[in-house]
XYZ file of C-alpha atoms in Angstrom:
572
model
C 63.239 22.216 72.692
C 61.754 25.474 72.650
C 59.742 26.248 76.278
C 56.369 27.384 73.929
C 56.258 24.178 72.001
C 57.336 22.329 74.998
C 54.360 23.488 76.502
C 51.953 23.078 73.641
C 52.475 19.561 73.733
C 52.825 18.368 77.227
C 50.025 20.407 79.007
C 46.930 18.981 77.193
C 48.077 15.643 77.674
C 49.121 16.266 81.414
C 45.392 17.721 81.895
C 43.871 15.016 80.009
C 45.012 12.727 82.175
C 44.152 14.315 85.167
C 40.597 14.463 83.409
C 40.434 10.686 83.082
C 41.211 10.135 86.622
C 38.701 12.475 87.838
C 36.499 10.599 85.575
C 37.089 7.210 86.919
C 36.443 7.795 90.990
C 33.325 9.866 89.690
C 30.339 9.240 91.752
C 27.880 8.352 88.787
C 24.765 6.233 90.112
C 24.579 2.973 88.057
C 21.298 3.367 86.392
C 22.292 6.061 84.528
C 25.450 5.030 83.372
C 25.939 4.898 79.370
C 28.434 3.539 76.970
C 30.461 6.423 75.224
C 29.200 4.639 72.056
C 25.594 4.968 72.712
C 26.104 8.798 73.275
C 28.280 8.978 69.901
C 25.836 7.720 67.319
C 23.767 10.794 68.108
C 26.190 13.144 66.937
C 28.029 13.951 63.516
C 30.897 12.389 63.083
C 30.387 9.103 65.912
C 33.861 7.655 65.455
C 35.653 11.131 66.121
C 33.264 11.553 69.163
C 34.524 8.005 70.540
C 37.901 8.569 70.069
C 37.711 11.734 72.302
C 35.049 10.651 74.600
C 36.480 8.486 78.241
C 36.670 4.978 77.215
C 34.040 4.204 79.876
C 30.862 4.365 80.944
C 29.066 7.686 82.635
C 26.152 10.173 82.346
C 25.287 12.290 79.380
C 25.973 15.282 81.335
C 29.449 14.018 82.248
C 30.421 13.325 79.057
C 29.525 17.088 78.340
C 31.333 18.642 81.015
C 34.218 16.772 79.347
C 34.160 18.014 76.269
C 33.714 21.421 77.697
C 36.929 21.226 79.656
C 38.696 20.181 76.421
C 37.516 22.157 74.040
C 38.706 25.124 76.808
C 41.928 23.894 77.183
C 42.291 23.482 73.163
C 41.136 27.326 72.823
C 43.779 28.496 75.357
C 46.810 26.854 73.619
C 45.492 27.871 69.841
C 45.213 31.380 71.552
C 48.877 31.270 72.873
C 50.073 29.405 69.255
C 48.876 32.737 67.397
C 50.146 35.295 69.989
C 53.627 33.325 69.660
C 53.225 33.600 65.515
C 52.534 37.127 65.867
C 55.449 37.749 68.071
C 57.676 36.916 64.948
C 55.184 39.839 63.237
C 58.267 41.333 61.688
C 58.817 38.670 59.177
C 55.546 38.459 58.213
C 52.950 40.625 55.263
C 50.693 43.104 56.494
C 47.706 41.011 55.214
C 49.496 37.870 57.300
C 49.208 40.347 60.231
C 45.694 41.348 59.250
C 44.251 37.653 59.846
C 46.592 36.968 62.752
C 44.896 40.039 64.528
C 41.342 38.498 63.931
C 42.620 35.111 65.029
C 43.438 36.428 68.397
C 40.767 38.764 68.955
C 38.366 35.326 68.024
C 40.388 33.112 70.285
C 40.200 35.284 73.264
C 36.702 35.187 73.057
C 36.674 31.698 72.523
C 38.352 31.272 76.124
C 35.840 34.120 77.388
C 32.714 32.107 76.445
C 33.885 28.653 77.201
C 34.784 29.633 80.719
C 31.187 30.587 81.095
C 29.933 27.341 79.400
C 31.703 25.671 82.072
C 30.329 27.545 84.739
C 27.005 26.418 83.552
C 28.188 23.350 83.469
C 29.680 22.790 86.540
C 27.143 24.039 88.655
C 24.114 21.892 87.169
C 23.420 19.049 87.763
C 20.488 17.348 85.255
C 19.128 20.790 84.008
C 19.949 24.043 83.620
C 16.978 27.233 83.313
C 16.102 27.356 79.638
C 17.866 30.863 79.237
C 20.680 29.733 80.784
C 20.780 26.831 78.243
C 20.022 29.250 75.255
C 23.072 31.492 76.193
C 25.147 28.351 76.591
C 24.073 26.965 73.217
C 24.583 30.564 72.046
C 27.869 30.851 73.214
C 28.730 27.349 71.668
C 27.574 28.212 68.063
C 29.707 31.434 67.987
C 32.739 29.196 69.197
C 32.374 27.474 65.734
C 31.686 30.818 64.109
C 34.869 32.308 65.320
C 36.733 29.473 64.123
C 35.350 29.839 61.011
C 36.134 32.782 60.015
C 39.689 32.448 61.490
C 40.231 29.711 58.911
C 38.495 31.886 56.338
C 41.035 34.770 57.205
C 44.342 32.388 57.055
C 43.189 30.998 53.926
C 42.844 34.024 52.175
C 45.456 36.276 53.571
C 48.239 34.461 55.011
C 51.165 33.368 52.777
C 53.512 32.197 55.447
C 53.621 27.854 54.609
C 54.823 27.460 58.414
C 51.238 29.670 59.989
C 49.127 27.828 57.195
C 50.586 24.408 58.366
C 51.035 25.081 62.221
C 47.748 27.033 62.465
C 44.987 25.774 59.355
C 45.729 21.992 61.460
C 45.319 23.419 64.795
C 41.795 25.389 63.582
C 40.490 22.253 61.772
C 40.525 19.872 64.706
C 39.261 22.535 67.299
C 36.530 22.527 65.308
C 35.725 19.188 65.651
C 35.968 19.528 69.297
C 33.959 22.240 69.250
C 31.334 20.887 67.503
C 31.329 17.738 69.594
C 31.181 19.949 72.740
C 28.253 21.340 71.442
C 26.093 18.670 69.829
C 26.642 16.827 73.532
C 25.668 20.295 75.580
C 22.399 20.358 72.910
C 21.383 16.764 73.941
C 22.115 17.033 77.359
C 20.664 20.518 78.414
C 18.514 22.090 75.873
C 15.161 21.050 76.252
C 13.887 20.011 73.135
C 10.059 21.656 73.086
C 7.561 22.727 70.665
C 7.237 26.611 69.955
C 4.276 28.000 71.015
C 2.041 30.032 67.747
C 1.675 33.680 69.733
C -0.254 36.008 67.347
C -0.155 39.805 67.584
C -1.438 42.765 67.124
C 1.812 44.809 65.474
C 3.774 47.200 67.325
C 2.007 45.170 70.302
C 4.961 46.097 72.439
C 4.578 49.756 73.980
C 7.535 52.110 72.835
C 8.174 55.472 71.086
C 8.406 54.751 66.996
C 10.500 56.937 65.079
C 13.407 56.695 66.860
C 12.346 57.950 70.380
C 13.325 56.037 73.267
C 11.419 55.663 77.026
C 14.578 56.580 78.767
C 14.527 56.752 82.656
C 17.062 58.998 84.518
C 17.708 60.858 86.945
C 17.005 64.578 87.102
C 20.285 65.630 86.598
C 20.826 63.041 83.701
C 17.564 64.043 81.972
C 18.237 67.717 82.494
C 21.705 67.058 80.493
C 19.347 64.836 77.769
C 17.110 67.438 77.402
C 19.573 70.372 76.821
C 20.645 68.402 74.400
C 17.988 67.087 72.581
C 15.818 69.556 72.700
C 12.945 67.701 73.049
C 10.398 67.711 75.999
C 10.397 65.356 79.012
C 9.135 62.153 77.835
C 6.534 61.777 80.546
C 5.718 58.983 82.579
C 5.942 56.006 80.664
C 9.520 56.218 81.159
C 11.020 52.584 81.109
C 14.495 52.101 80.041
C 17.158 52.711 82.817
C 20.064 55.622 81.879
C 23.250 55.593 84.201
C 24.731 58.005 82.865
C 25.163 60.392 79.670
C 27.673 61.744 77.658
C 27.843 63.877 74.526
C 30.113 64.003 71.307
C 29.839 67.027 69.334
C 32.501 67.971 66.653
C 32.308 70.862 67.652
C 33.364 71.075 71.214
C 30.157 71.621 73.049
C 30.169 68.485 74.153
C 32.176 65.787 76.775
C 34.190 64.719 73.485
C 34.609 65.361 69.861
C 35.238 61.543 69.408
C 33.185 58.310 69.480
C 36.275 56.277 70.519
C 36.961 58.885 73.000
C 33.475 58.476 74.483
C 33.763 54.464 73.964
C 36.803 54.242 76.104
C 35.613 56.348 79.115
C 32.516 53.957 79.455
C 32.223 51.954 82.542
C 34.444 48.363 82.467
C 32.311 45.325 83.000
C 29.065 47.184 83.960
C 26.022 44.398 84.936
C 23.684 47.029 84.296
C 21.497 47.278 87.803
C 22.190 51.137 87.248
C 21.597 51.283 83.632
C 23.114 52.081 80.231
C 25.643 54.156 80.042
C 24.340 56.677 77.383
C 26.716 58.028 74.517
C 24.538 61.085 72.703
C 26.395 61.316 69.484
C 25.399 64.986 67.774
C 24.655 65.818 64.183
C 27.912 65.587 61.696
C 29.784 62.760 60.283
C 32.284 60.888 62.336
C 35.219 59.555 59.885
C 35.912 56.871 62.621
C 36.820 53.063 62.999
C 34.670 52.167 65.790
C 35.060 49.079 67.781
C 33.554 48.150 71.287
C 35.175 45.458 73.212
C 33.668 43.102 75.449
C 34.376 44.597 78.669
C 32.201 47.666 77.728
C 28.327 46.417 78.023
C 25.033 48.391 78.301
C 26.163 50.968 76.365
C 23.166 53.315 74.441
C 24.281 55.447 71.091
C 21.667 57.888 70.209
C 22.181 59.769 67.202
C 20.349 62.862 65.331
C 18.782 60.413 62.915
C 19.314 58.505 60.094
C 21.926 60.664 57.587
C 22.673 62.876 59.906
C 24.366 61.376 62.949
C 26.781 59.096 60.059
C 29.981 56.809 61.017
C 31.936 56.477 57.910
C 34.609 54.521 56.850
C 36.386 52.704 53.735
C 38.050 49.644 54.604
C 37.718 46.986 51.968
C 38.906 43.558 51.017
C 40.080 45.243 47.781
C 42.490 47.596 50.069
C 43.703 44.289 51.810
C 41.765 44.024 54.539
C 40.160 40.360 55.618
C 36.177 41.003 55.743
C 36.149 40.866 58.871
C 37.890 43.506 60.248
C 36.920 45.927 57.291
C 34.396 47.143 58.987
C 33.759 50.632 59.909
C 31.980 49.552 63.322
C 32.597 46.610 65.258
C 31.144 45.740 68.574
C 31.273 42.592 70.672
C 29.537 44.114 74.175
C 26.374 42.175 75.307
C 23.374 44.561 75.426
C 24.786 47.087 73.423
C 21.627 49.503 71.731
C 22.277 51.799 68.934
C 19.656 54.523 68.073
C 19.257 56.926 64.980
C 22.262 56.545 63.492
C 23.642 55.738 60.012
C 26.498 53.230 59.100
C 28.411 53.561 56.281
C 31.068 51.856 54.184
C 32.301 54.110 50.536
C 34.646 51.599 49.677
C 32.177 50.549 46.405
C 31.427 47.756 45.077
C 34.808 47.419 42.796
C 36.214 46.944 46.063
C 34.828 43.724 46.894
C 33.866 43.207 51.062
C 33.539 46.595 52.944
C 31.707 46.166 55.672
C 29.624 49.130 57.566
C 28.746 47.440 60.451
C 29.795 44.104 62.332
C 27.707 42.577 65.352
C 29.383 39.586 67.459
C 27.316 41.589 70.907
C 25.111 39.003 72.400
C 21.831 40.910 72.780
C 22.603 43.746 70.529
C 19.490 46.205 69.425
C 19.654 48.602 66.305
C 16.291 50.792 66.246
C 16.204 53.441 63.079
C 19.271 53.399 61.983
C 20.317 52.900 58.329
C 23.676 50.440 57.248
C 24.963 51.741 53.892
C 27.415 49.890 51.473
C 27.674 47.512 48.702
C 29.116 43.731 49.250
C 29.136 42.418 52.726
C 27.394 45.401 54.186
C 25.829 44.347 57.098
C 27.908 41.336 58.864
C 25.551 39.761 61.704
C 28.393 37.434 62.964
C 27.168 35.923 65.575
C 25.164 35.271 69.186
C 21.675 37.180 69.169
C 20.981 40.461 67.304
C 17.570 42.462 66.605
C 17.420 45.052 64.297
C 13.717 47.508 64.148
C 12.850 50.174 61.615
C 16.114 49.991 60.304
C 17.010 50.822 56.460
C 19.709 48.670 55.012
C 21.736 48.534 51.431
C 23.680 46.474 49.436
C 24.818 44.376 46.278
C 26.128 40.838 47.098
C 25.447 39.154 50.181
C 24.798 42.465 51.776
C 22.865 40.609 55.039
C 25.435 38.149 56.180
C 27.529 35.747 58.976
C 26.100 33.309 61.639
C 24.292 35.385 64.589
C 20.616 34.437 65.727
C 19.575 37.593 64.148
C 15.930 38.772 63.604
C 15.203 41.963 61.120
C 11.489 43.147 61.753
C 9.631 46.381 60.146
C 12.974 46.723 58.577
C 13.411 48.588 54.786
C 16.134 46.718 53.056
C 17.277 48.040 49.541
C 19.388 46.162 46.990
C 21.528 48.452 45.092
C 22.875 48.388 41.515
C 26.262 46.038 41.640
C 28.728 46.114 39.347
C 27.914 44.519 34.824
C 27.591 41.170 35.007
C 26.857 40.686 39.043
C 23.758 39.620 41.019
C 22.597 40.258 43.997
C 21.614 37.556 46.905
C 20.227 39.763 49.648
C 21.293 37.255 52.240
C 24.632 34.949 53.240
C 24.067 33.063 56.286
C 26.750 31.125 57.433
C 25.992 28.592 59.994
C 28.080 25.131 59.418
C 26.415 22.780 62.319
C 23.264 21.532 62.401
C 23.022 22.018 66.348
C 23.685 26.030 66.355
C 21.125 27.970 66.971
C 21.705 30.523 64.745
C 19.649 31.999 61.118
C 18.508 35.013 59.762
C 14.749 34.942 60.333
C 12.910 38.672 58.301
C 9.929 39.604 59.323
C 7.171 42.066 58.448
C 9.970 44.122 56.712
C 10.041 45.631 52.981
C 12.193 44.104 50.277
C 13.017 46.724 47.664
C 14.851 48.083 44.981
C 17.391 51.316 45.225
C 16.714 54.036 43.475
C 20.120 53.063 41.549
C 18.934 49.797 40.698
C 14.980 50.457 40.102
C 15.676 51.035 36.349
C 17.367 48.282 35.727
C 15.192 45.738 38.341
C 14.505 43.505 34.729
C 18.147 43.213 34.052
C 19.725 42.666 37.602
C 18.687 39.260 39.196
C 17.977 39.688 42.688
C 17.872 36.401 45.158
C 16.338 36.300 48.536
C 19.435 34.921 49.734
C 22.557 31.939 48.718
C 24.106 29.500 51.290
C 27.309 30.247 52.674
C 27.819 27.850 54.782
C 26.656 24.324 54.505
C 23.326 24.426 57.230
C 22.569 28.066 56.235
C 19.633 29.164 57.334
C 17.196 31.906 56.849
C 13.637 32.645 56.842
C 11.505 35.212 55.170
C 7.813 36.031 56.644
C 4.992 38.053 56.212
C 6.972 40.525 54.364
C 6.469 42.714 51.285
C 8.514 41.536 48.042
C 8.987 43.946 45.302
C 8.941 42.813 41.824
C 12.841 42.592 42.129
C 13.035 38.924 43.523
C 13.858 36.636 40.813
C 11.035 34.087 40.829
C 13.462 31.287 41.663
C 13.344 33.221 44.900
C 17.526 31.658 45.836
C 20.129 31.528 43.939
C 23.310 28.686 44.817
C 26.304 29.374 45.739
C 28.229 26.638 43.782
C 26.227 24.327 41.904
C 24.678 21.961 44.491
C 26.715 22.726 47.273
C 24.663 22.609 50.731
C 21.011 22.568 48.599
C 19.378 19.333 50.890
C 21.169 20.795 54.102
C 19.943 23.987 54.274
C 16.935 25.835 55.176
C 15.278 28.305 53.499
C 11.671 28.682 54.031
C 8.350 31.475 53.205
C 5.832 32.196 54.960
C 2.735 34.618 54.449
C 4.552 37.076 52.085
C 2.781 39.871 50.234
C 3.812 41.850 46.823
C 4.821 41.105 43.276
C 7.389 39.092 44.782
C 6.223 36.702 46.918
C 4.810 33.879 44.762
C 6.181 31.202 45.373
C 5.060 29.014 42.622
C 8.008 29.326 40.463
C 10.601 29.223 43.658
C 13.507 26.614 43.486
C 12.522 22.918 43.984
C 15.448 22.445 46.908
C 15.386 19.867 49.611
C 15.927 22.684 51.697
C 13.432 25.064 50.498
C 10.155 24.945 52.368
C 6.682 27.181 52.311
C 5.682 26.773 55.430
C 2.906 27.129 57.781
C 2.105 29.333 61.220
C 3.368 26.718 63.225
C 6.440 25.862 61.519
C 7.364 29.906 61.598
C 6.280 30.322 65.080
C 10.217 28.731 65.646
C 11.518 31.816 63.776
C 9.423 34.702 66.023
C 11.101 36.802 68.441
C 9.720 34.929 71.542
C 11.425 31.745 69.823
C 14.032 32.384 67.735
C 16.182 34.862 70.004
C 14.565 34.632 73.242
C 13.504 38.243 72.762
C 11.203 38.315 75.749
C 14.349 37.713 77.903
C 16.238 40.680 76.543
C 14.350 43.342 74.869
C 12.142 45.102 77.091
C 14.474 46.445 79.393
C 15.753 48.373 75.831
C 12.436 50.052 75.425
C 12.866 49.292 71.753
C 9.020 48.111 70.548
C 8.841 44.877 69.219
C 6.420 42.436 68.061
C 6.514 39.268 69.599
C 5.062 36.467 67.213
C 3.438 36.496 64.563
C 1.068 39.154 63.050
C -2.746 38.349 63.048
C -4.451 39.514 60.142
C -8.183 39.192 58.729
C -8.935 38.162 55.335
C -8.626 41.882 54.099
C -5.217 41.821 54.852
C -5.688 44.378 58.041
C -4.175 44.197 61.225
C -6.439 42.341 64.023
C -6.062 43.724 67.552
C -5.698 40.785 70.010
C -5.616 42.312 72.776
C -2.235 41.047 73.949
């Protein structure tokens, strides 16, 4: 027998059982002791959850930290079952290699963010802080979103009968794990609580609009940032922490003439107590495939400004590439911020998905910067995203994946696509009812391109379609142009996921906002202030937690307005 499948199948069961024994001499109080059944019925699929759970009594939390260990040990040997497939790379198509590659980049952060589940986990005892249960319930939905697009990779690329069968298996019941591991680490740890209705003035958070940032450094850093710039010192409402700076200029002047250059002298596993490490990226356009791993965090791009700081690029699925690694910038960093700079796919929209930019960075900021393409242009994959002031374009689906993502004062333009084609603004692709992920827009503009204006009575345009089978996204206090089809959503195949998802208004404006003639769904809702106080920044992404130390403004909840429509000043 080979040594790699001899391993595959005996270590799992060897640490199984070592899992059951711990199990058994547990110290678990008797009044708190629950039947593996009673725990089951509360999650999706109760008799796959009892044939994995202990067949024995024990705490919530216990059963939890179970699943957790498993659903770590399953990631590790689906990791080393794809690096063993690609070893035999030779054999195999380049668009077999393609989705291979994304399998093991996914996988490896599967192990990444399940070892820090179970640190969580191990170390608490009934409860765990509510951001540290948000960034384990987090980490748990973009397990299932990694999968996920794995298996949408493998489907659609790989040709090889023995990957399909050894690997599409493997995915399928990780999944389940997965999604077991979570629904028991929701009921167990998140507390279940009411969002609070905060109303605000907007732009209540101090900050520098346009693009300006209140960036803190030291005199020798800010001496560098002002050379640069040219701009005066920014005073003393200086807030946001700079380590250190470096500059790419094409031509020379600078510390590199390349963003990947720049990207790969950054700091390794940085926990930010000194700052960002600040890349100043001068005027030109930077025909460069951009991707920043995840031992490269607090990293700060500042471009020129929108069109002309631009990353470019042309990958498509049309050219063979899977979606997701067509894109022309990638980052999976926590706390990365990007600043005045444009995004850009040309691949066109004969050439199917071509992605500009894709965000799997936990905590990720985008302030004025523009994401140009056509199909699949902006892919929010997953954990928490915010995006301010930012212009974005596109054809089909051009606002997609399965992050927590929240898109405030933000312009977003739907171009002409191709004769015959529509365009649904949004994709969102979250498949469990316990991840904590959605697209939530808010206070943003909903427009027409100038390619598309002329023919806005001829080209359907949809708020958004469901992916995924829980897809969710919300659209409040927003302007709609007369481009939104009155239907407001448009399916994605015939009544597939229409009572499980949710799509819901709130306190729109413009000629296309009325909601009277919008789809009659089980899953569409108009809702009220304190049904979208859940979709806010404070809620939704735990934006308080996070955003201030970018120095990006923000508005927290919701915007108070009198019955004129202007802007009330709370005084918060």
């Amino acid at each position: 027998m080979d040594s790699k499948i001899f391993c595959f199948a005996t270590f799992p069961l060897l640490f199984l059982l070592l899992l059951f024994a711990l199990q058994a001499n547990a110290d678990i109080s008797l009044d708190t002791l629950v039947d593996p059944k009673t725990i089951c019925e509360s999650t999706s699929s109760p008799s796959y959850c009892e044939a994995v759970l202990p067949k024995q009594h024990g705490k919530l939390h216990d059963f939890g930290k179970f699943c957790l260990q498993k659903s770590l040990l399953q990631s590790r040997r689906f990791s080393d079952m794809v690096n063993f497939y690609l070893g035999g790379k030779s054999t195999l198509s380049e668009k077999t290699i393609r989705a291979l590659n994304d399998c093991q980049f996914l996988s490896q952060l599967n192990v990444e963010y399940l070892n820090k589940c179970n640190e969580f986990a191990s170390r608490a005892t009934e409860t765990l802080s509510d951001s540290e249960a948000d960034y384990a319930q987090t980490l748990l939905s973009a397990i299932l979103t990694n999968q996920q697009t794995c298996l949408e990779g493998l489907t659609t690329t790989a040709s090889d009968l023995s990957i399909k069968n050894g690997l599409l298996g493997a995915l399928s019941d990780d999944s389940k794990l997965h999604s077991l591991s979570l629904a028991l680490f929701t009921n167990g740890w998140v507390q279940k609580k009411n969002a609070p209705i905060l109303w605000d003035s907007e732009g209540v958070h101090p900050g520098f609009s346009n693009g300006r940032l209140p960036l803190k450094m030291s005199s020798k850093t800010r001496a560098i940032y002002d050379s640069v710039r040219g701009r005066r010192k920014l005073g003393d409402e200086d807030s946001v922490l700079i380590s250190d700076i470096v500059v790419v200029s094409q031509d020379g002047s600078g510390n590199f003439t390349t963003i990947n250059d720049a990207v790969a002298a950054a700091p390794i596993n940085s926990n930010g107590t000194d700052g960002y490490y600040l890349i100043y990226i001068a005027e030109g356009v930077y025909e460069e495939y951009v991707s920043i791993p995840i031992n490269k965090p607090y990293l700060i791009m500042i471009g020129d400004g929108i069109n002309r700081t631009i990353i470019t690029g042309n990958r498509s699925a049309g050219d063979g590439w899977t979606t997701f690694n067509s894109a022309t910038f990638a980052v999976v960093a926590p706390n990365f911020v990007a600043v005045n700079i444009t995004f850009r796919n040309t691949a066109g929209p004969s050439k199917f998905q071509a992605v500009a930019m894709r965000s799997g960075a936990d905590m990720s900021t985008f302030y004025s910067c523009s994401f140009e393409g056509y199909q699949d242009t902006l892919y929010t994959h997953s954990l928490r995203q915010f995006y301010r002031e930012c212009d974005i374009y596109g054809t089909i689906d051009f606002i997609l994946g399965n992050a927590a993502v929240f898109l405030q004062k933000c312009n977003i333009y739907a171009r002409l696509p191709l004769p015959g084609q529509f365009n649904p603004i949004t994709a969102q692709a979250r498949t469990d009812p316990n991840q904590n992920t959605g697209i939530s827009i808010h206070n943003c503009t909903i427009k027409a391109a100038d390619d598309l204006a002329p023919s806005v009575g001829t080209v359907k345009t949809y708020l958004g379609r469901p992916w995924r089978q829980y897809s969710r996204t919300v659209v409040m206090q927003s302007f709609l142009d007369s481009l939104i089809d009155p239907a407001g959503w448009s399916v994605w195949d015939e009544d597939f996921a229409l009572s499980t998802l949710y799509y819901a208004e709130y306190d729109n404006s413009g000629p296309g906002s009325n909601t009277s003639g919008r789809v009659t769904w089980p899953g569409f809702h108009v809702i009220n202030a304190t049904d979208a106080a859940n979709f806010t920044v404070v809620n939704f992404i735990q934006g308080n937690d996070w955003l201030l130390q970018t120095g990006v403004p923000y508005i927290r909840g919701l915007i108070a307005t009198n019955k004129k429509g202007k802007v009330i000043d709370t005084g918060n």
